[in-house]
Structures are given as C-alpha cells and as structure tokens.
Coordinates of C-alpha atoms in Angstrom, one line a residue:
M1 CA 7.2 22.6 17.5
P2 CA 9.3 19.4 17.6
S3 CA 13.0 20.1 16.8
S4 CA 13.2 17.5 13.9
R5 CA 10.8 15.8 11.5
D6 CA 11.3 12.3 10.0
P7 CA 13.9 13.2 7.5
R8 CA 13.1 10.2 5.4
A9 CA 9.3 10.2 5.2
A10 CA 9.1 12.4 2.1
T11 CA 11.6 10.5 0.1
A12 CA 10.0 7.0 1.1
L13 CA 6.6 8.3 0.1
T14 CA 7.7 9.0 -3.4
Q15 CA 10.2 6.1 -4.0
R16 CA 8.9 3.2 -2.1
G17 CA 5.8 1.0 -2.9
R18 CA 6.7 0.2 -6.4
S19 CA 7.1 -3.6 -6.1
A20 CA 4.3 -4.3 -8.6
A21 CA 6.1 -2.2 -11.2
S22 CA 9.7 -3.3 -10.9
G23 CA 11.7 -3.8 -13.9
P24 CA 12.9 -1.7 -16.9
G25 CA 10.4 0.3 -19.0
L26 CA 7.4 0.0 -16.5
P27 CA 5.3 2.9 -15.3
V28 CA 6.3 4.9 -12.2
N29 CA 3.1 3.9 -10.4
P30 CA 2.3 0.2 -9.8
P31 CA -0.3 -1.1 -12.1
V32 CA -3.7 -2.2 -10.9
V33 CA -3.6 -6.0 -10.9
R34 CA -7.2 -7.3 -10.8
M35 CA -7.3 -11.1 -10.2
S36 CA -9.0 -13.9 -8.3
T37 CA -7.6 -17.2 -9.7
V38 CA -3.9 -17.7 -10.2
L39 CA -2.6 -20.4 -12.7
F40 CA 0.5 -22.5 -12.3
D41 CA 2.5 -24.5 -14.8
S42 CA 2.6 -27.5 -12.5
L43 CA 1.4 -28.9 -9.2
A44 CA 5.1 -28.6 -7.9
S45 CA 5.1 -24.9 -8.5
L46 CA 1.7 -24.5 -6.9
R47 CA 2.9 -26.5 -3.8
E48 CA 6.0 -24.3 -3.6
A49 CA 3.9 -21.1 -3.6
E50 CA 1.6 -22.6 -0.8
A51 CA 4.7 -23.5 1.2
Q52 CA 5.9 -19.9 1.0
R53 CA 2.6 -18.7 2.0
A54 CA 2.5 -21.0 5.0
H55 CA 5.6 -19.3 6.2
S56 CA 4.2 -15.9 6.0
E57 CA 6.0 -15.1 2.8
R58 CA 4.5 -13.4 -0.1
S59 CA 3.2 -15.7 -2.9
L60 CA 0.4 -15.4 -5.4
T61 CA -1.9 -18.4 -4.8
Y62 CA -5.3 -16.8 -4.8
A63 CA -6.5 -13.2 -4.6
A64 CA -7.8 -13.6 -1.0
N65 CA -4.2 -13.9 0.1
G66 CA -3.0 -10.7 -1.6
N67 CA -2.5 -9.1 -4.9
P68 CA 0.6 -7.3 -6.5
T69 CA -0.9 -3.8 -6.1
A70 CA -1.6 -4.5 -2.4
F71 CA 1.8 -5.8 -2.0
A72 CA 3.3 -2.5 -3.3
L73 CA 1.2 -0.5 -0.7
E74 CA 2.3 -2.9 2.1
D75 CA 6.0 -2.2 1.1
L76 CA 5.3 1.5 1.6
I77 CA 3.5 1.1 5.0
N78 CA 6.3 -1.1 6.1
T79 CA 8.8 1.6 5.4
L80 CA 6.7 4.3 7.2
E81 CA 6.1 2.3 10.2
G82 CA 9.5 0.6 10.4
A83 CA 7.7 -2.7 10.5
H84 CA 8.7 -6.3 9.7
G85 CA 5.4 -6.9 8.0
T86 CA 1.9 -5.2 7.2
C87 CA -1.4 -6.6 6.6
L88 CA -4.2 -4.6 4.8
Y89 CA -7.9 -4.5 5.7
P90 CA -11.1 -3.1 4.1
T91 CA -11.5 -0.4 7.0
G92 CA -9.7 0.9 9.8
L93 CA -12.1 -0.6 12.2
N94 CA -11.7 -4.0 10.6
A95 CA -8.0 -3.6 11.3
V96 CA -8.9 -3.0 15.0
A97 CA -11.1 -6.2 15.0
Q98 CA -8.2 -8.2 13.5
V99 CA -5.8 -7.1 16.2
F100 CA -8.3 -8.5 18.7
Q101 CA -8.9 -11.6 16.9
A102 CA -5.4 -12.4 16.1
F103 CA -3.7 -11.7 19.5
L104 CA -6.4 -12.3 22.1
R105 CA -8.1 -15.5 23.3
P106 CA -11.1 -16.3 25.5
G107 CA -10.4 -15.7 29.0
Q108 CA -7.8 -13.1 28.4
H109 CA -8.1 -9.4 29.3
V110 CA -7.3 -6.3 27.4
L111 CA -6.9 -2.7 28.6
I112 CA -8.4 0.0 26.2
T113 CA -7.7 3.7 26.5
D114 CA -10.8 5.7 27.5
A115 CA -9.9 8.1 24.6
V116 CA -10.6 5.3 22.0
Y117 CA -12.3 6.0 18.7
A118 CA -16.0 5.5 19.8
P119 CA -16.8 2.6 17.3
V120 CA -14.0 0.5 19.1
R121 CA -16.3 0.7 22.2
R122 CA -19.0 -1.0 20.3
L123 CA -16.6 -3.5 18.9
A124 CA -15.5 -4.4 22.5
R125 CA -19.1 -4.8 23.6
T126 CA -20.0 -7.1 20.6
L127 CA -16.9 -9.0 19.6
L128 CA -14.9 -9.3 22.7
T129 CA -18.0 -10.0 24.9
A130 CA -19.2 -12.7 22.4
F131 CA -15.8 -14.5 22.7
G132 CA -15.3 -14.3 26.3
I133 CA -12.5 -11.8 26.3
E134 CA -12.6 -9.3 29.1
F135 CA -11.8 -5.5 28.8
D136 CA -11.6 -2.3 31.0
Y137 CA -10.8 1.3 30.0
Y138 CA -8.0 3.1 31.4
A139 CA -7.4 6.9 31.8
A140 CA -6.3 8.4 28.6
N141 CA -3.0 9.7 30.1
G142 CA -2.3 6.2 31.4
S143 CA -2.2 7.2 35.1
D144 CA -4.2 4.2 36.3
I145 CA -3.0 1.4 34.0
E146 CA -0.8 -0.4 36.7
A147 CA -3.8 -0.7 39.1
L148 CA -6.0 -2.1 36.3
I149 CA -3.6 -4.9 35.1
K150 CA -5.0 -8.3 36.0
P151 CA -3.3 -11.8 36.0
N152 CA -5.1 -12.5 32.8
T153 CA -4.3 -9.2 31.0
R154 CA -2.6 -9.9 27.6
M155 CA -2.7 -6.5 25.8
I156 CA -2.9 -2.8 26.3
Y157 CA -4.4 -0.9 23.5
A158 CA -3.5 2.7 23.0
E159 CA -4.6 5.7 20.8
V160 CA -2.0 8.4 20.9
P161 CA -3.1 11.1 20.9
G162 CA -6.8 10.4 21.4
S163 CA -8.7 11.5 18.3
Q164 CA -11.2 13.7 20.2
T165 CA -9.5 15.4 23.1
F166 CA -5.9 14.6 22.0
A167 CA -4.9 13.3 25.3
M168 CA -1.4 12.1 25.3
T169 CA 0.2 9.0 26.9
D170 CA 3.9 8.3 27.5
L171 CA 4.4 5.5 24.9
P172 CA 7.9 4.5 25.7
A173 CA 7.0 4.3 29.5
L174 CA 4.0 2.3 28.5
A175 CA 6.2 0.1 26.3
A176 CA 8.6 -0.6 29.1
L177 CA 5.7 -1.5 31.4
C178 CA 4.3 -4.0 28.9
K179 CA 7.7 -5.6 28.2
A180 CA 8.3 -6.1 32.1
R181 CA 4.9 -7.9 32.3
D182 CA 5.0 -9.8 29.0
L183 CA 2.1 -7.8 27.6
L184 CA 1.4 -6.8 24.1
L185 CA 1.3 -3.1 23.3
A186 CA -1.0 -2.2 20.3
V187 CA -1.3 1.5 19.2
D188 CA -3.6 3.2 16.8
N189 CA -1.4 5.3 14.8
S190 CA -4.0 6.9 12.5
W191 CA -3.3 10.4 13.9
G192 CA 0.5 10.0 13.2
S193 CA -0.2 8.4 9.8
G194 CA 3.2 6.8 9.7
V195 CA 4.9 10.1 9.3
L196 CA 4.3 12.0 12.5
C197 CA 4.7 9.1 15.0
K198 CA 6.6 5.8 14.8
P199 CA 5.0 3.6 17.7
L200 CA 7.1 0.5 16.8
A201 CA 10.3 2.6 17.2
L202 CA 8.9 3.8 20.7
G203 CA 8.5 0.1 21.9
A204 CA 4.9 -1.0 20.6
D205 CA 4.5 -4.4 19.2
I206 CA 1.6 -3.5 16.9
S207 CA 0.8 -0.4 15.0
L208 CA -2.4 0.1 13.2
M209 CA -3.8 2.9 11.0
A210 CA -7.0 3.9 9.3
L211 CA -5.6 4.5 5.9
T212 CA -8.8 6.1 5.0
K213 CA -7.7 9.2 6.8
Y214 CA -4.5 11.1 6.0
V215 CA -2.6 8.4 4.2
A216 CA -5.2 8.2 1.4
G217 CA -6.2 11.7 2.0
H218 CA -8.9 12.3 -0.6
S219 CA -12.0 11.0 1.1
D220 CA -12.8 8.4 -1.6
V221 CA -11.5 5.1 -0.3
M222 CA -11.5 3.0 3.0
M223 CA -8.7 0.8 4.2
G224 CA -6.9 -0.1 7.4
S225 CA -3.4 -1.5 8.1
I226 CA -1.7 -3.4 10.8
S227 CA 2.2 -3.4 11.0
T228 CA 4.1 -5.6 13.6
T229 CA 7.5 -6.5 14.5
E230 CA 9.0 -9.8 13.3
A231 CA 8.0 -11.7 16.5
H232 CA 4.3 -11.1 15.9
F233 CA 3.9 -11.0 12.0
G234 CA 3.3 -14.7 11.7
T235 CA 0.3 -14.6 14.1
L236 CA -1.2 -11.8 12.3
K237 CA -0.7 -13.1 8.8
T238 CA -2.2 -16.5 9.8
M239 CA -5.3 -14.8 11.1
Q240 CA -5.6 -12.6 8.0
I241 CA -5.4 -15.6 5.7
A242 CA -7.8 -17.7 7.9
T243 CA -10.5 -15.0 7.8
G244 CA -10.1 -14.0 4.1
S245 CA -9.4 -10.4 4.9
T246 CA -8.2 -8.6 1.8
V247 CA -8.4 -5.4 -0.1
S248 CA -9.1 -4.7 -3.8
P249 CA -6.3 -3.8 -6.1
D250 CA -8.2 -0.7 -7.1
D251 CA -8.5 0.5 -3.5
A252 CA -4.9 -0.3 -2.8
Y253 CA -3.9 1.9 -6.0
L254 CA -6.0 4.8 -4.7
V255 CA -4.4 4.7 -1.2
L256 CA -0.8 4.6 -2.8
R257 CA -1.7 7.5 -5.2
G258 CA -2.9 9.5 -2.2
A259 CA 0.1 8.6 0.0
R260 CA 2.6 10.1 -2.6
S261 CA 1.5 13.6 -1.4
L262 CA 1.2 12.7 2.3
A263 CA 4.2 14.6 3.8
A264 CA 3.4 17.8 1.8
R265 CA -0.3 17.7 2.8
L266 CA 0.5 17.1 6.4
A267 CA 2.8 20.1 6.4
L268 CA -0.1 22.3 5.3
H269 CA -2.7 20.7 7.5
E270 CA -0.3 21.4 10.5
Q271 CA 0.4 25.0 9.4
H272 CA -3.3 25.8 9.0
A273 CA -4.6 24.0 12.0
L274 CA -2.1 25.7 14.3
R275 CA -3.1 29.3 12.9
I276 CA -6.7 28.4 13.7
A277 CA -6.0 26.9 17.1
Q278 CA -4.2 30.0 18.1
W279 CA -7.0 32.2 16.9
L280 CA -9.6 30.1 18.6
Q281 CA -7.7 30.6 22.0
A282 CA -8.4 34.4 21.7
Q283 CA -12.1 34.0 21.2
P284 CA -14.2 35.1 24.2
Q285 CA -16.8 32.3 23.7
V286 CA -14.1 29.6 23.9
A287 CA -13.2 27.8 27.1
R288 CA -10.2 25.9 25.9
V289 CA -8.7 24.6 22.7
M290 CA -7.3 21.0 22.4
H291 CA -4.3 20.7 20.0
P292 CA -1.0 19.0 21.0
A293 CA 1.1 21.6 19.3
L294 CA -0.2 24.4 21.8
P295 CA 2.1 24.8 24.9
E296 CA -0.9 24.9 27.1
H297 CA -2.1 21.4 26.0
P298 CA -1.7 18.7 28.6
G299 CA 0.9 16.2 27.1
H300 CA 2.6 18.9 25.0
D301 CA 6.0 17.9 26.2
L302 CA 5.4 14.3 25.3
W303 CA 4.2 15.4 21.9
K304 CA 7.5 17.4 21.4
R305 CA 9.5 14.5 22.4
D306 CA 7.9 11.6 20.6
F307 CA 6.3 13.1 17.5
H308 CA 7.5 14.6 14.3
G309 CA 4.9 17.3 13.9
C310 CA 1.2 17.8 13.9
N311 CA -1.8 17.3 11.6
G312 CA -5.0 19.2 11.0
L313 CA -7.1 18.0 14.0
L314 CA -8.2 20.1 16.9
S315 CA -11.1 20.5 19.3
F316 CA -12.5 23.3 21.3
E317 CA -14.9 23.7 24.2
F318 CA -17.5 26.6 24.5
K319 CA -17.8 28.4 27.7
S320 CA -21.5 28.3 27.4
A321 CA -23.4 25.3 28.3
A322 CA -26.7 26.6 26.9
P323 CA -28.6 24.1 24.9
G324 CA -28.3 24.6 21.2
T325 CA -25.0 26.3 21.3
T326 CA -23.2 23.9 19.0
D327 CA -26.2 23.6 16.5
R328 CA -26.4 27.4 16.1
F329 CA -22.6 27.6 15.6
V330 CA -22.4 24.7 13.1
S331 CA -25.5 25.9 11.2
A332 CA -23.8 29.2 10.3
L333 CA -20.8 27.6 9.0
Q334 CA -20.4 27.3 5.0
L335 CA -17.0 26.0 4.4
F336 CA -16.8 23.2 7.0
G337 CA -18.7 20.2 6.0
I338 CA -20.7 18.2 8.7
G339 CA -19.6 14.6 8.6
Y340 CA -17.6 11.7 10.1
S341 CA -14.0 11.0 9.5
W342 CA -11.0 13.3 9.0
G343 CA -7.8 13.4 7.2
G344 CA -9.1 14.4 3.7
Y345 CA -8.3 17.6 1.9
E346 CA -11.6 19.2 3.0
S347 CA -12.4 20.8 6.3
L348 CA -15.0 19.1 8.6
V349 CA -16.8 19.7 11.8
S350 CA -18.3 17.1 14.3
E351 CA -19.8 17.1 17.7
V352 CA -17.8 15.4 20.2
G353 CA -19.3 13.9 23.4
V354 CA -17.1 14.6 26.3
F355 CA -18.2 14.1 30.0
A356 CA -15.9 15.5 32.6
E357 CA -16.2 17.2 36.0
G358 CA -19.7 16.0 36.5
R359 CA -21.2 17.5 33.3
A360 CA -21.4 17.0 29.6
R361 CA -19.2 19.5 27.7
Q362 CA -20.0 21.2 24.5
V363 CA -17.0 20.3 22.3
L364 CA -16.6 20.5 18.5
R365 CA -13.9 18.8 16.6
L366 CA -12.5 20.6 13.5
Q367 CA -10.6 18.8 10.7
I368 CA -8.7 21.7 9.2
G369 CA -8.3 21.1 5.5
L370 CA -6.2 22.6 2.7
E371 CA -8.5 25.7 2.1
N372 CA -7.0 29.1 2.6
P373 CA -6.9 29.4 6.3
E374 CA -8.1 33.0 6.2
D375 CA -11.3 31.9 4.4
L376 CA -11.8 29.4 7.2
L377 CA -11.3 31.9 9.8
V378 CA -14.0 34.1 8.2
D379 CA -16.4 31.0 8.4
L380 CA -15.6 30.4 11.9
Q381 CA -16.3 34.1 12.8
A382 CA -19.7 33.6 11.2
G383 CA -20.3 30.7 13.6
F384 CA -19.4 32.7 16.7
A385 CA -21.6 35.6 15.4
A386 CA -24.5 33.2 15.4
L387 CA -24.2 32.8 19.2

C-alpha cells in the first residue's frame, strides 16, 4: 500500500464547502438555494455583478451562471483537487465534452488514452468529428505517445488508471512531455475522486471527475466537475457561461452531502476490494486479476508512488473462453447488481470488452461496495460453482 495518504482530505471533506452557509447561527450544511432570477437594487449594482462575472469571479446575476449551493460544492472540489477554480456540469460525460469544447479548436488534434471510458469514444466520433478536430488513441501505458504527437496536437487526454483494466500511466512524465511541447494535459480523476489522486499536483492542467461516482457515493445523483490551474480557468469559465452549463442546487446539495463521508467510504471500499482481489487470485477459473494495489499489477509501482490509496474497483479475466461463461457466472450472483456506473455504496458487476493478443477476452468488472466482504465472497463462490 502507499506509504502515506492525503492527511488533509478527511478534514477538508467535513469542514470545507460551507460558503452558502457562512455567518453566525446558520446550519452546518449549506442550504438549498433554488433560484432563477436575481434582483438588484439598481442598474449600477447589476453592472458591477456582470463585471465580476466577466472576469471569472463569482457573482449572482442569473441562475444559469451558478447558485450559492453549487458555489459551496465548487469550494470543496477546489480544495480536494488543489485547483484555482472548478466548474460543475450535469454529468461526467458533459464535463468531458466541455473540456474538448473549451480548449480545442477546429484543425487541432487531441491524443486520447486507449483505456478511456467507452462513451468518450462516441463523444470523439460525434462532437470532435463534427467540429473538425482530429483525434487518435495512444497505448494506455503511454508508451507510444511521442510517436503520435503531430504539429497540430493541442491536448493529451488521460484516464489514470483506466476504469476497465486499470492500466497506469506515468503522469509526472506525461506532464513534463506536455510542458516541453506546450500541450495541455487533461486527466479524468474519477477513479481518484479528489482523495486518492491529485493530477494538478502531478503536473496536469485540467482534472475532471464524474462526481456521480464515489464523491456523491449513493447512486442517486449525476454530476461532473472540471478543475483547472489559474492559467486556464478563465477559458473554462467563459465556455461554461456561453453554453449555459449549470447544475441544480438540489443536485449540488446531494453531492455535498455524499462527499462528507467520502474518505471513510473509500477506506472501506479499498479494504473490501483488496480482500476480494486477493481471493480471486487463488481461484482456479481466474486467469488474472486487475487491481492496482496488487503487487503483480502492471503499474503497481506508479500507483504506490502517485496515489494515496485504492477504491473498490477491480476486474478479472476467466481462463475459459467458452461462450456463455460470463453469463452463467453473473446469473448465479445475488448480491452483485448488474448495471452501469460504480462508486455507490452497493456492489455491481458489468461485462468489459477487452481485445488483446488477437482475441476477445472474457472480463468482468466488479464494484465492491460496503456490504460485508464475507457475504460477497459467498456470492462469488456461487458464481464460480455455476461454471
């Protein structure tokens, strides 16, 4: 395990993000401020608020430009990410789209990790193609990036680790490469959730998260965030306001409420997932287990160096390639729900499409929840028994 965790995350998660409730005698949780129109006592005060907004400063002018409950959540994410500024979006995928919209222009080129979240591939085929932005995919470990950089390359988009096979990339080395070539480095930090990994501290320019996942943690709200350094926040904020991307105060409150227990939940997810990953390694039907905390995992040393811990995600591959193997296994499970996403309190199973060494591999991804891990092991035993 990494030698040290982020010592400030647990405190920040409980103490920060109260900007909507500052002052004596107010509740510990920021109130939900529902609003659309904002009233001013004079045209001069309205103009002053607009001038602040034009300089990427917070001001209440109209709800499409933000609300006090969302501002409180932005404060919390800023602290977790070590960012100058954060913008919030309705979904994690929408946050990815805003990264591309804000920082790429027609005729430019972006390199995207081959381990990327599958809907981002669809986003690239639709949004980027429609606007004349070129893209290529690089090996998840970053081994071929330099050969793929073109004169018009503007950004490298990373996901560390990859959310299916958990491939690791050397982020500080990638950041140094980008700085030397004046490229932007954007990193999907959903796996790290602002607690386990700090991409901006490792040299990235942009860090984005699907707050839907571990930060919210209760499978009942969707949201995304983008955090940047000071040099790039103005560009991001300008695009957010131009496109009217905003989140509801009710959703912001739910994410804030879930985030308060993030550090404690991640510790349990990590403990349970490592127990199950080690157990899976001993099963005769399993070819390999993919989990960064395992010493056998490629990139384990990078994980130990750059991360503050692990979460509840792991994947494993069956030795058998017989048709129906994954279906029989999953059908026997009772505690693992079948569904998309991860990061909630519940355990989930999903099929992962991996093609390597000339064949499709039968891989399942497990989100290990907060159930008793011994109960989960009994459930997994039933799956193997069905084979």
